[in-house]
PDB file of C-alpha atoms in Angstrom:
ATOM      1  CA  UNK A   1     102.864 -30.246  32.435  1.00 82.00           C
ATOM      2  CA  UNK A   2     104.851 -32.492  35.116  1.00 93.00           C
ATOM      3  CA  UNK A   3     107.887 -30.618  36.884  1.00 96.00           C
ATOM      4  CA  UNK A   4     108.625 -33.300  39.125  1.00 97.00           C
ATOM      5  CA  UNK A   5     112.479 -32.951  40.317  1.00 96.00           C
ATOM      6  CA  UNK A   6     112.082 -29.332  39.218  1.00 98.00           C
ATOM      7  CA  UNK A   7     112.542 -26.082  41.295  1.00 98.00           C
ATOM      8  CA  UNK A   8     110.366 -22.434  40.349  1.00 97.00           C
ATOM      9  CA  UNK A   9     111.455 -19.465  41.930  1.00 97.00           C
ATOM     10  CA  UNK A  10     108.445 -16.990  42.143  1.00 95.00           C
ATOM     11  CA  UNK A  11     108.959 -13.596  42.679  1.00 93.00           C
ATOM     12  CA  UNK A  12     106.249 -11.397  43.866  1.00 90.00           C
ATOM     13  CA  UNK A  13     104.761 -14.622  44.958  1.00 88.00           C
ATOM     14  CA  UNK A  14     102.782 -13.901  48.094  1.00 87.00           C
ATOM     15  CA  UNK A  15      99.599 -12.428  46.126  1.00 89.00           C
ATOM     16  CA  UNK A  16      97.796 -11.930  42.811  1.00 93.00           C
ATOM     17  CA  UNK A  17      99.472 -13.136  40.402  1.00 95.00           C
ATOM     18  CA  UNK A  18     102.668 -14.400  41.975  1.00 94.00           C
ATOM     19  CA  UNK A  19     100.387 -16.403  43.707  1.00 93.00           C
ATOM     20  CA  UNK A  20      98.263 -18.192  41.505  1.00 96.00           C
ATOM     21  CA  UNK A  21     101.477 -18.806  39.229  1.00 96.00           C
ATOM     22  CA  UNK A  22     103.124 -20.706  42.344  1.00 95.00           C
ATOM     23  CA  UNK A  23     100.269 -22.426  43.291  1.00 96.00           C
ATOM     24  CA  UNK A  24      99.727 -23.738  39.692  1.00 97.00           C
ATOM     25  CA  UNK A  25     103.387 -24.395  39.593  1.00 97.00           C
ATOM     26  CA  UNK A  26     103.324 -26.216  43.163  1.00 96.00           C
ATOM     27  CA  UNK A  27     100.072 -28.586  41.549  1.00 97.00           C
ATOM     28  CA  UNK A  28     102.518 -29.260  38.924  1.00 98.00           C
ATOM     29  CA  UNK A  29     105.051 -31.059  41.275  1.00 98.00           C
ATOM     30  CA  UNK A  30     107.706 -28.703  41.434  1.00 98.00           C
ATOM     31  CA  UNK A  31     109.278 -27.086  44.383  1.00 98.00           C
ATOM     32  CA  UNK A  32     108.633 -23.557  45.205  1.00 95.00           C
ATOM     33  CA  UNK A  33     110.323 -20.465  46.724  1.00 94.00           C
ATOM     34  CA  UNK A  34     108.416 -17.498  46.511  1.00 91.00           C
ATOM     35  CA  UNK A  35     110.748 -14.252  47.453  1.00 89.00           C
ATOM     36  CA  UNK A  36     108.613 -11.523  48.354  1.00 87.00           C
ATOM     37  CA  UNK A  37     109.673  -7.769  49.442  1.00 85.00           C
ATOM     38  CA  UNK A  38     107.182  -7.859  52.680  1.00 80.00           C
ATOM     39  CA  UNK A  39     108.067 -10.411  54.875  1.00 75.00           C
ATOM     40  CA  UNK A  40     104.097 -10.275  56.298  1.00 73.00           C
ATOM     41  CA  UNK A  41     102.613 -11.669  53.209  1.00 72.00           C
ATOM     42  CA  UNK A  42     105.166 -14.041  52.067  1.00 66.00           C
ATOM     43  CA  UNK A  43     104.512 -15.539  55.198  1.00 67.00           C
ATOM     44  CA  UNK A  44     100.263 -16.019  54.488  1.00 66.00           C
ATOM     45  CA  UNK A  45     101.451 -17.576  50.933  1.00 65.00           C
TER      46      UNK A  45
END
């Protein structure tokens, strides 16, 4: 699936599932912002 020119918002993004959703997501072409309660692990994503 292409999502060029699209934007995902992925919350609980900075592990587990979250993550592998906006990393798929991110492979897909579209542009990511992962929001994320702890500040610490958003950052490592």
């Amino acid at each position: 699936m292409e999502l060029n020119d699209k934007v995902a918002i992925v919350t609980g993004g900075a592990k587990g599932i979250g993550l592998a959703i906006a990393r798929e997501l991110g492979l897909s072409g579209a542009t990511i912002h992962i929001v994320n309660r702890s500040a610490d692990t958003a950052e490592t994503a």
